[in-house]
Amino acid sequence: MTRTTGRRSGVAPAPRGQVRRRRGVQRWHVAAALATLVLAALASLFVGVGDLTPADLLDPDEAQARVLWTSRVPRLLAILLAGSAMAVAGLVMMHLTRNRFVSPQTAGTTEWVGLGIVVATLSFGGASVLGKMVIGVVFALAGTALFVWLLQRMVLTDVVVVPLVGILLGGVVSAAATFLAYRFDLLQTVDVWMNGDFSGVLAGRYELLWLVLAATVVAYLWADRFSVAGMGESFAINLGVAYTRVVMVGLAIASVVTAIVVVSVGSIPFLGLVVPNLVTLAMGDDLRRVLPVTALTGAAFVLVCDVLARTVRYPYEVPVGMIGGVVGGVLFIWLLLRARKRAL
């Protein structure tokens, strides 16, 4: 997807025959991580202002049952769906662009969704969440296509320049959205939409998030095609793979997932960037092999951030996007320094 010169350290993925297998992660590690995720998910059901303990589940009264089924369970499901889908979206974009630092957050896709929300609010003020989601998907697809179009016309000498292009593009789009929001007194509304927060997730208000599960399943079914496309256009065509169609499907999956998650629960910074990198560093670049682990790790990342958001100022909550930004930002800097050190 991108043209680079000089050393190619940090460019992902490597051809299948040259994939470096990491032996450090065994199956029992994955099983232990999965068991830990399940226990953490169950524990998160009992974190919050509402009084609910494991013992209460044996004979819950009406108020406790309402807290469990109206708030806690929907919130947990929203966390797992959003975290896993955004991590997989980042993994797919990373492979298709052949750059470890490209994700929906660094390609400007998230900012395009924000602009779409502003336009939807201005044009169709009474539009439903589904209507805003559709417009957000359209803007995300257009923005991602523009990012790819720019990359195809640039000669990039450093792997870090690619995400910088996306971040700059996203900054311009975000500035336009902020200007429109300021002009029409929508700044507070935009901040609520864009800042990742699960406190407003209730039964009947999050179900559209299940759409990202379908997108994640499609990504898994197309994993082998994405792996081949990630090896380069000429290589994929020689193997009989419809390169352009595969790239379009992959980027469409990433765009749709990003739009649905942002419109439903807001943006969680760096999620689609650091999680795929950490998983591939441990397990290698075989997309079909690492995709399920990436999904589980993304869900665990958001789950941990959400628990911290609920406890750091208990009984108040801070947005999970703030916690994710701090944790993800530190990991992102570490990845940049690591890539720079390997390139020297």
mmCIF file of C-alpha atoms in Angstrom:
data_model
loop_
_atom_site.group_PDB
_atom_site.id
_atom_site.type_symbol
_atom_site.label_atom_id
_atom_site.label_comp_id
_atom_site.label_asym_id
_atom_site.label_seq_id
_atom_site.Cartn_x
_atom_site.Cartn_y
_atom_site.Cartn_z
ATOM 1 C CA MET A 1 0.000 0.000 0.000
ATOM 2 C CA THR A 2 2.738 2.474 0.918
ATOM 3 C CA ARG A 3 5.975 3.074 -0.974
ATOM 4 C CA THR A 4 9.082 3.299 1.159
ATOM 5 C CA THR A 5 12.756 3.636 0.513
ATOM 6 C CA GLY A 6 15.753 2.643 2.598
ATOM 7 C CA ARG A 7 15.483 0.230 5.465
ATOM 8 C CA ARG A 8 12.110 -1.428 5.995
ATOM 9 C CA SER A 9 12.305 -2.113 9.700
ATOM 10 C CA GLY A 10 8.899 -1.801 11.331
ATOM 11 C CA VAL A 11 7.009 -2.468 8.092
ATOM 12 C CA ALA A 12 4.399 -5.185 8.593
ATOM 13 C CA PRO A 13 3.807 -7.853 7.655
ATOM 14 C CA ALA A 14 6.716 -9.850 6.323
ATOM 15 C CA PRO A 15 6.146 -12.477 3.619
ATOM 16 C CA ARG A 16 4.715 -15.684 4.958
ATOM 17 C CA GLY A 17 7.867 -17.614 4.358
ATOM 18 C CA GLN A 18 9.866 -15.065 6.273
ATOM 19 C CA VAL A 19 7.479 -14.675 9.173
ATOM 20 C CA ARG A 20 9.381 -14.866 12.395
ATOM 21 C CA ARG A 21 7.641 -17.302 14.689
ATOM 22 C CA ARG A 22 7.586 -16.325 18.310
ATOM 23 C CA ARG A 23 7.755 -19.296 20.599
ATOM 24 C CA GLY A 24 7.343 -17.328 23.803
ATOM 25 C CA VAL A 25 3.542 -17.583 23.810
ATOM 26 C CA GLN A 26 2.121 -21.053 24.361
ATOM 27 C CA ARG A 27 -1.468 -22.221 24.191
ATOM 28 C CA TRP A 28 -1.760 -22.397 27.939
ATOM 29 C CA HIS A 29 -0.741 -18.741 28.096
ATOM 30 C CA VAL A 30 -3.708 -17.877 25.877
ATOM 31 C CA ALA A 31 -5.999 -20.103 27.924
ATOM 32 C CA ALA A 32 -4.818 -18.459 31.154
ATOM 33 C CA ALA A 33 -5.325 -15.003 29.641
ATOM 34 C CA LEU A 34 -8.824 -15.989 28.506
ATOM 35 C CA ALA A 35 -9.675 -17.301 31.983
ATOM 36 C CA THR A 36 -8.360 -14.061 33.516
ATOM 37 C CA LEU A 37 -10.477 -12.025 31.105
ATOM 38 C CA VAL A 38 -13.591 -13.987 32.063
ATOM 39 C CA LEU A 39 -12.906 -13.507 35.778
ATOM 40 C CA ALA A 40 -12.210 -9.785 35.270
ATOM 41 C CA ALA A 41 -15.404 -9.447 33.255
ATOM 42 C CA LEU A 42 -17.416 -11.091 36.013
ATOM 43 C CA ALA A 43 -15.721 -8.905 38.628
ATOM 44 C CA SER A 44 -16.579 -5.759 36.673
ATOM 45 C CA LEU A 45 -20.258 -6.558 37.165
ATOM 46 C CA PHE A 46 -19.876 -5.659 40.816
ATOM 47 C CA VAL A 47 -17.929 -2.394 40.426
ATOM 48 C CA GLY A 48 -20.051 0.745 40.599
ATOM 49 C CA VAL A 49 -22.123 3.023 42.781
ATOM 50 C CA GLY A 50 -25.113 0.684 42.786
ATOM 51 C CA ASP A 51 -24.990 -1.830 45.616
ATOM 52 C CA LEU A 52 -24.565 -5.266 44.031
ATOM 53 C CA THR A 53 -22.459 -8.168 45.325
ATOM 54 C CA PRO A 54 -21.971 -11.769 44.110
ATOM 55 C CA ALA A 55 -24.087 -12.995 47.035
ATOM 56 C CA ASP A 56 -26.953 -10.793 45.834
ATOM 57 C CA LEU A 57 -27.149 -12.800 42.600
ATOM 58 C CA LEU A 58 -28.463 -15.786 44.543
ATOM 59 C CA ASP A 59 -31.626 -13.940 45.531
ATOM 60 C CA PRO A 60 -31.670 -10.432 44.026
ATOM 61 C CA ASP A 61 -34.422 -8.003 44.905
ATOM 62 C CA GLU A 62 -36.099 -5.885 42.244
ATOM 63 C CA ALA A 63 -33.617 -2.998 42.455
ATOM 64 C CA GLN A 64 -30.583 -5.287 42.265
ATOM 65 C CA ALA A 65 -32.006 -7.184 39.300
ATOM 66 C CA ARG A 66 -32.656 -3.865 37.540
ATOM 67 C CA VAL A 67 -29.064 -2.705 38.145
ATOM 68 C CA LEU A 68 -27.701 -6.009 36.844
ATOM 69 C CA TRP A 69 -29.767 -6.417 33.675
ATOM 70 C CA THR A 70 -30.313 -2.759 32.789
ATOM 71 C CA SER A 71 -26.835 -1.384 33.454
ATOM 72 C CA ARG A 72 -24.064 -3.801 34.417
ATOM 73 C CA VAL A 73 -24.570 -6.597 31.863
ATOM 74 C CA PRO A 74 -25.168 -4.211 28.891
ATOM 75 C CA ARG A 75 -22.106 -2.209 29.931
ATOM 76 C CA LEU A 76 -19.940 -5.326 30.098
ATOM 77 C CA LEU A 77 -21.136 -6.516 26.688
ATOM 78 C CA ALA A 78 -20.521 -3.068 25.184
ATOM 79 C CA ILE A 79 -16.972 -3.068 26.572
ATOM 80 C CA LEU A 80 -16.186 -6.506 25.174
ATOM 81 C CA LEU A 81 -17.702 -5.741 21.751
ATOM 82 C CA ALA A 82 -16.106 -2.307 21.338
ATOM 83 C CA GLY A 83 -12.683 -3.351 22.623
ATOM 84 C CA SER A 84 -12.384 -6.508 20.548
ATOM 85 C CA ALA A 85 -13.730 -4.941 17.331
ATOM 86 C CA MET A 86 -11.525 -1.823 17.460
ATOM 87 C CA ALA A 87 -8.426 -3.919 18.125
ATOM 88 C CA VAL A 88 -9.228 -6.128 15.126
ATOM 89 C CA ALA A 89 -9.910 -3.057 12.968
ATOM 90 C CA GLY A 90 -6.470 -1.732 13.849
ATOM 91 C CA LEU A 91 -4.868 -5.092 13.089
ATOM 92 C CA VAL A 92 -6.475 -5.222 9.634
ATOM 93 C CA MET A 93 -5.413 -1.647 8.786
ATOM 94 C CA MET A 94 -1.895 -2.378 9.999
ATOM 95 C CA HIS A 95 -1.579 -5.337 7.654
ATOM 96 C CA LEU A 96 -3.175 -3.753 4.598
ATOM 97 C CA THR A 97 -1.090 -0.564 4.827
ATOM 98 C CA ARG A 98 2.039 -2.558 5.753
ATOM 99 C CA ASN A 99 2.777 -0.207 8.585
ATOM 100 C CA ARG A 100 2.659 -0.982 12.299
ATOM 101 C CA PHE A 101 1.646 2.544 13.235
ATOM 102 C CA VAL A 102 -1.476 2.837 11.116
ATOM 103 C CA SER A 103 -4.804 2.428 12.892
ATOM 104 C CA PRO A 104 -8.208 4.136 12.798
ATOM 105 C CA GLN A 105 -6.898 6.610 15.376
ATOM 106 C CA THR A 106 -3.727 7.493 13.421
ATOM 107 C CA ALA A 107 -5.306 7.414 9.949
ATOM 108 C CA GLY A 108 -7.822 10.145 10.762
ATOM 109 C CA THR A 109 -10.800 7.752 10.522
ATOM 110 C CA THR A 110 -12.001 8.611 14.026
ATOM 111 C CA GLU A 111 -11.901 12.344 13.298
ATOM 112 C CA TRP A 112 -13.911 11.828 10.105
ATOM 113 C CA VAL A 113 -16.588 10.073 12.142
ATOM 114 C CA GLY A 114 -16.653 13.085 14.469
ATOM 115 C CA LEU A 115 -17.154 15.410 11.494
ATOM 116 C CA GLY A 116 -19.931 13.122 10.280
ATOM 117 C CA ILE A 117 -21.664 13.358 13.661
ATOM 118 C CA VAL A 118 -21.518 17.163 13.532
ATOM 119 C CA VAL A 119 -22.901 17.237 9.984
ATOM 120 C CA ALA A 120 -25.649 14.772 10.920
ATOM 121 C CA THR A 121 -26.595 16.848 13.951
ATOM 122 C CA LEU A 122 -26.716 20.054 11.914
ATOM 123 C CA SER A 123 -28.574 18.542 8.960
ATOM 124 C CA PHE A 124 -30.862 16.117 10.780
ATOM 125 C CA GLY A 125 -31.028 17.352 14.347
ATOM 126 C CA GLY A 126 -33.669 14.811 15.293
ATOM 127 C CA ALA A 127 -31.967 11.919 13.537
ATOM 128 C CA SER A 128 -31.817 8.627 15.415
ATOM 129 C CA VAL A 129 -28.579 7.044 16.554
ATOM 130 C CA LEU A 130 -28.832 4.728 13.564
ATOM 131 C CA GLY A 131 -29.085 7.737 11.232
ATOM 132 C CA LYS A 132 -26.014 9.353 12.789
ATOM 133 C CA MET A 133 -24.238 6.008 12.544
ATOM 134 C CA VAL A 134 -24.962 5.705 8.823
ATOM 135 C CA ILE A 135 -23.632 9.209 8.161
ATOM 136 C CA GLY A 136 -20.625 8.464 10.367
ATOM 137 C CA VAL A 137 -19.905 5.337 8.300
ATOM 138 C CA VAL A 138 -20.064 7.360 5.068
ATOM 139 C CA PHE A 139 -17.614 9.947 6.421
ATOM 140 C CA ALA A 140 -15.308 7.232 7.800
ATOM 141 C CA LEU A 141 -15.199 5.465 4.434
ATOM 142 C CA ALA A 142 -14.489 8.723 2.594
ATOM 143 C CA GLY A 143 -11.783 9.758 5.065
ATOM 144 C CA THR A 144 -10.038 6.389 5.006
ATOM 145 C CA ALA A 145 -10.129 6.362 1.202
ATOM 146 C CA LEU A 146 -8.555 9.842 1.173
ATOM 147 C CA PHE A 147 -5.800 8.668 3.532
ATOM 148 C CA VAL A 148 -5.015 5.672 1.315
ATOM 149 C CA TRP A 149 -5.083 7.883 -1.787
ATOM 150 C CA LEU A 150 -2.502 10.204 -0.192
ATOM 151 C CA LEU A 151 -0.246 7.296 0.782
ATOM 152 C CA GLN A 152 -0.293 5.899 -2.743
ATOM 153 C CA ARG A 153 1.035 9.211 -4.084
ATOM 154 C CA MET A 154 3.803 9.758 -1.560
ATOM 155 C CA VAL A 155 7.320 8.346 -1.393
ATOM 156 C CA LEU A 156 7.858 7.690 2.279
ATOM 157 C CA THR A 157 11.358 7.356 3.634
ATOM 158 C CA ASP A 158 10.448 6.557 7.227
ATOM 159 C CA VAL A 159 7.841 4.209 8.628
ATOM 160 C CA VAL A 160 6.874 6.826 11.241
ATOM 161 C CA VAL A 161 5.917 9.355 8.541
ATOM 162 C CA VAL A 162 2.836 7.327 7.543
ATOM 163 C CA PRO A 163 0.948 7.741 10.824
ATOM 164 C CA LEU A 164 2.097 11.355 10.976
ATOM 165 C CA VAL A 165 0.320 11.947 7.664
ATOM 166 C CA GLY A 166 -2.838 10.433 9.139
ATOM 167 C CA ILE A 167 -2.527 12.400 12.364
ATOM 168 C CA LEU A 168 -2.078 15.650 10.411
ATOM 169 C CA LEU A 169 -5.071 14.818 8.226
ATOM 170 C CA GLY A 170 -7.099 13.963 11.306
ATOM 171 C CA GLY A 171 -6.060 17.244 12.911
ATOM 172 C CA VAL A 172 -7.383 19.217 9.958
ATOM 173 C CA VAL A 173 -10.668 17.305 9.988
ATOM 174 C CA SER A 174 -10.980 17.673 13.757
ATOM 175 C CA ALA A 175 -10.404 21.428 13.444
ATOM 176 C CA ALA A 176 -13.173 21.664 10.847
ATOM 177 C CA ALA A 177 -15.548 19.717 13.100
ATOM 178 C CA THR A 178 -14.651 21.903 16.082
ATOM 179 C CA PHE A 179 -15.222 25.078 14.042
ATOM 180 C CA LEU A 180 -18.671 23.903 12.953
ATOM 181 C CA ALA A 181 -19.505 22.817 16.498
ATOM 182 C CA TYR A 182 -18.366 26.187 17.886
ATOM 183 C CA ARG A 183 -20.231 28.089 15.181
ATOM 184 C CA PHE A 184 -23.510 26.321 15.967
ATOM 185 C CA ASP A 185 -23.011 25.880 19.730
ATOM 186 C CA LEU A 186 -22.448 22.126 19.617
ATOM 187 C CA LEU A 187 -19.067 21.872 21.344
ATOM 188 C CA GLN A 188 -20.435 20.122 24.408
ATOM 189 C CA THR A 189 -22.446 17.702 22.275
ATOM 190 C CA VAL A 190 -19.419 16.805 20.165
ATOM 191 C CA ASP A 191 -17.298 16.267 23.287
ATOM 192 C CA VAL A 192 -19.892 13.850 24.665
ATOM 193 C CA TRP A 193 -20.018 11.926 21.389
ATOM 194 C CA MET A 194 -16.256 11.698 20.883
ATOM 195 C CA ASN A 195 -14.955 10.983 24.388
ATOM 196 C CA GLY A 196 -15.079 7.282 25.144
ATOM 197 C CA ASP A 197 -17.487 6.669 28.027
ATOM 198 C CA PHE A 198 -19.537 3.608 28.970
ATOM 199 C CA SER A 199 -21.469 5.218 31.823
ATOM 200 C CA GLY A 200 -24.405 5.913 29.524
ATOM 201 C CA VAL A 201 -24.697 2.339 28.258
ATOM 202 C CA LEU A 202 -28.072 0.904 29.226
ATOM 203 C CA ALA A 203 -30.282 -1.866 27.899
ATOM 204 C CA GLY A 204 -31.988 -0.658 24.734
ATOM 205 C CA ARG A 205 -29.262 1.916 23.945
ATOM 206 C CA TYR A 206 -26.265 -0.170 22.954
ATOM 207 C CA GLU A 207 -27.636 -3.023 20.820
ATOM 208 C CA LEU A 208 -26.353 -1.563 17.535
ATOM 209 C CA LEU A 209 -22.869 -2.423 18.812
ATOM 210 C CA TRP A 210 -23.607 -6.066 17.978
ATOM 211 C CA LEU A 211 -23.047 -5.086 14.333
ATOM 212 C CA VAL A 212 -19.304 -4.889 15.023
ATOM 213 C CA LEU A 213 -19.337 -8.575 15.969
ATOM 214 C CA ALA A 214 -20.474 -9.396 12.433
ATOM 215 C CA ALA A 215 -17.690 -7.211 11.028
ATOM 216 C CA THR A 216 -15.161 -8.987 13.247
ATOM 217 C CA VAL A 217 -16.333 -12.386 12.008
ATOM 218 C CA VAL A 218 -15.979 -11.213 8.397
ATOM 219 C CA ALA A 219 -12.456 -10.018 9.181
ATOM 220 C CA TYR A 220 -11.581 -13.461 10.525
ATOM 221 C CA LEU A 221 -13.044 -15.214 7.471
ATOM 222 C CA TRP A 222 -11.006 -12.923 5.183
ATOM 223 C CA ALA A 223 -7.840 -13.110 7.305
ATOM 224 C CA ASP A 224 -5.883 -15.145 4.760
ATOM 225 C CA ARG A 225 -6.807 -12.734 1.950
ATOM 226 C CA PHE A 226 -5.728 -9.773 4.087
ATOM 227 C CA SER A 227 -2.419 -11.515 4.830
ATOM 228 C CA VAL A 228 -1.714 -12.005 1.129
ATOM 229 C CA ALA A 229 -2.764 -8.438 0.275
ATOM 230 C CA GLY A 230 -0.450 -7.197 3.017
ATOM 231 C CA MET A 231 2.516 -8.721 1.174
ATOM 232 C CA GLY A 232 2.133 -6.225 -1.653
ATOM 233 C CA GLU A 233 0.032 -5.707 -4.756
ATOM 234 C CA SER A 234 2.221 -7.606 -7.236
ATOM 235 C CA PHE A 235 2.674 -10.540 -4.862
ATOM 236 C CA ALA A 236 -1.077 -10.792 -4.238
ATOM 237 C CA ILE A 237 -1.964 -10.576 -7.931
ATOM 238 C CA ASN A 238 0.555 -13.307 -8.759
ATOM 239 C CA LEU A 239 -1.232 -15.536 -6.262
ATOM 240 C CA GLY A 240 -4.581 -14.829 -7.918
ATOM 241 C CA VAL A 241 -5.926 -12.580 -5.168
ATOM 242 C CA ALA A 242 -8.071 -9.602 -6.191
ATOM 243 C CA TYR A 243 -5.830 -7.097 -4.417
ATOM 244 C CA THR A 244 -7.952 -3.971 -4.837
ATOM 245 C CA ARG A 245 -11.159 -5.686 -3.756
ATOM 246 C CA VAL A 246 -9.520 -7.239 -0.692
ATOM 247 C CA VAL A 247 -8.009 -3.918 0.379
ATOM 248 C CA MET A 248 -11.356 -2.171 -0.072
ATOM 249 C CA VAL A 249 -13.160 -4.806 2.002
ATOM 250 C CA GLY A 250 -10.564 -4.601 4.769
ATOM 251 C CA LEU A 251 -10.598 -0.823 4.984
ATOM 252 C CA ALA A 252 -14.405 -0.842 4.810
ATOM 253 C CA ILE A 253 -14.509 -3.191 7.806
ATOM 254 C CA ALA A 254 -12.175 -0.903 9.761
ATOM 255 C CA SER A 255 -14.197 2.191 8.823
ATOM 256 C CA VAL A 256 -17.580 0.658 9.668
ATOM 257 C CA VAL A 257 -16.350 -0.687 13.007
ATOM 258 C CA THR A 258 -14.830 2.685 13.909
ATOM 259 C CA ALA A 259 -18.003 4.584 13.052
ATOM 260 C CA ILE A 260 -20.271 2.226 15.008
ATOM 261 C CA VAL A 261 -18.041 2.244 18.095
ATOM 262 C CA VAL A 262 -17.518 6.028 18.097
ATOM 263 C CA VAL A 263 -21.220 6.785 17.640
ATOM 264 C CA SER A 264 -22.192 4.228 20.312
ATOM 265 C CA VAL A 265 -19.634 4.777 23.099
ATOM 266 C CA GLY A 266 -17.118 7.352 21.823
ATOM 267 C CA SER A 267 -13.475 7.130 20.867
ATOM 268 C CA ILE A 268 -10.921 5.166 22.890
ATOM 269 C CA PRO A 269 -7.494 6.560 21.939
ATOM 270 C CA PHE A 270 -4.715 4.231 20.755
ATOM 271 C CA LEU A 271 -6.798 1.065 21.225
ATOM 272 C CA GLY A 272 -6.494 -0.008 17.588
ATOM 273 C CA LEU A 273 -2.787 0.818 17.608
ATOM 274 C CA VAL A 274 -1.118 -0.540 20.711
ATOM 275 C CA VAL A 275 -3.088 -3.770 21.122
ATOM 276 C CA PRO A 276 -2.328 -5.211 17.622
ATOM 277 C CA ASN A 277 1.324 -4.217 18.019
ATOM 278 C CA LEU A 278 1.694 -5.864 21.408
ATOM 279 C CA VAL A 279 0.035 -9.070 20.194
ATOM 280 C CA THR A 280 2.035 -9.325 16.967
ATOM 281 C CA LEU A 281 5.257 -8.611 18.843
ATOM 282 C CA ALA A 282 4.516 -11.646 21.000
ATOM 283 C CA MET A 283 2.972 -14.005 18.419
ATOM 284 C CA GLY A 284 4.222 -12.953 14.988
ATOM 285 C CA ASP A 285 2.398 -11.646 11.927
ATOM 286 C CA ASP A 286 0.163 -14.582 10.940
ATOM 287 C CA LEU A 287 -3.131 -12.679 10.777
ATOM 288 C CA ARG A 288 -5.474 -15.647 11.180
ATOM 289 C CA ARG A 289 -3.471 -16.830 14.186
ATOM 290 C CA VAL A 290 -3.234 -13.503 15.993
ATOM 291 C CA LEU A 291 -6.692 -12.095 15.176
ATOM 292 C CA PRO A 292 -8.608 -13.969 17.934
ATOM 293 C CA VAL A 293 -5.933 -13.114 20.509
ATOM 294 C CA THR A 294 -5.983 -9.483 19.378
ATOM 295 C CA ALA A 295 -9.755 -9.400 19.879
ATOM 296 C CA LEU A 296 -9.462 -10.822 23.402
ATOM 297 C CA THR A 297 -6.601 -8.487 24.294
ATOM 298 C CA GLY A 298 -8.522 -5.464 23.003
ATOM 299 C CA ALA A 299 -11.509 -6.435 25.136
ATOM 300 C CA ALA A 300 -9.229 -6.860 28.170
ATOM 301 C CA PHE A 301 -7.574 -3.476 27.517
ATOM 302 C CA VAL A 302 -10.895 -1.638 27.517
ATOM 303 C CA LEU A 303 -12.158 -3.660 30.477
ATOM 304 C CA VAL A 304 -9.149 -2.683 32.595
ATOM 305 C CA CYS A 305 -9.445 0.960 31.530
ATOM 306 C CA ASP A 306 -13.148 0.973 32.389
ATOM 307 C CA VAL A 307 -12.590 -0.515 35.850
ATOM 308 C CA LEU A 308 -9.911 2.131 36.496
ATOM 309 C CA ALA A 309 -12.292 4.830 35.248
ATOM 310 C CA ARG A 310 -14.902 3.642 37.739
ATOM 311 C CA THR A 311 -12.565 3.376 40.728
ATOM 312 C CA VAL A 312 -9.939 6.135 40.391
ATOM 313 C CA ARG A 313 -12.415 8.757 41.733
ATOM 314 C CA TYR A 314 -14.978 6.491 43.315
ATOM 315 C CA PRO A 315 -17.939 7.010 43.641
ATOM 316 C CA TYR A 316 -17.572 9.281 40.581
ATOM 317 C CA GLU A 317 -16.457 8.112 37.136
ATOM 318 C CA VAL A 318 -14.014 9.573 34.675
ATOM 319 C CA PRO A 319 -14.350 8.882 30.915
ATOM 320 C CA VAL A 320 -12.708 5.643 29.883
ATOM 321 C CA GLY A 321 -11.263 7.505 26.900
ATOM 322 C CA MET A 322 -9.114 9.532 29.304
ATOM 323 C CA ILE A 323 -7.678 6.416 30.958
ATOM 324 C CA GLY A 324 -7.178 4.772 27.562
ATOM 325 C CA GLY A 325 -5.410 7.885 26.277
ATOM 326 C CA VAL A 326 -2.907 7.881 29.142
ATOM 327 C CA VAL A 327 -2.178 4.138 29.033
ATOM 328 C CA GLY A 328 -2.236 3.924 25.239
ATOM 329 C CA GLY A 329 -0.124 7.070 24.845
ATOM 330 C CA VAL A 330 2.650 5.673 27.025
ATOM 331 C CA LEU A 331 2.627 2.401 25.083
ATOM 332 C CA PHE A 332 2.578 4.274 21.748
ATOM 333 C CA ILE A 333 5.686 6.259 22.697
ATOM 334 C CA TRP A 334 7.406 3.046 23.734
ATOM 335 C CA LEU A 335 6.570 1.486 20.361
ATOM 336 C CA LEU A 336 7.920 4.537 18.513
ATOM 337 C CA LEU A 337 11.169 4.466 20.476
ATOM 338 C CA ARG A 338 11.468 0.728 19.901
ATOM 339 C CA ALA A 339 10.971 1.095 16.150
ATOM 340 C CA ARG A 340 13.524 3.923 16.007
ATOM 341 C CA LYS A 341 16.080 1.887 17.934
ATOM 342 C CA ARG A 342 15.649 -1.105 15.608
ATOM 343 C CA ALA A 343 16.019 1.118 12.528
ATOM 344 C CA LEU A 344 19.400 2.480 13.667
#
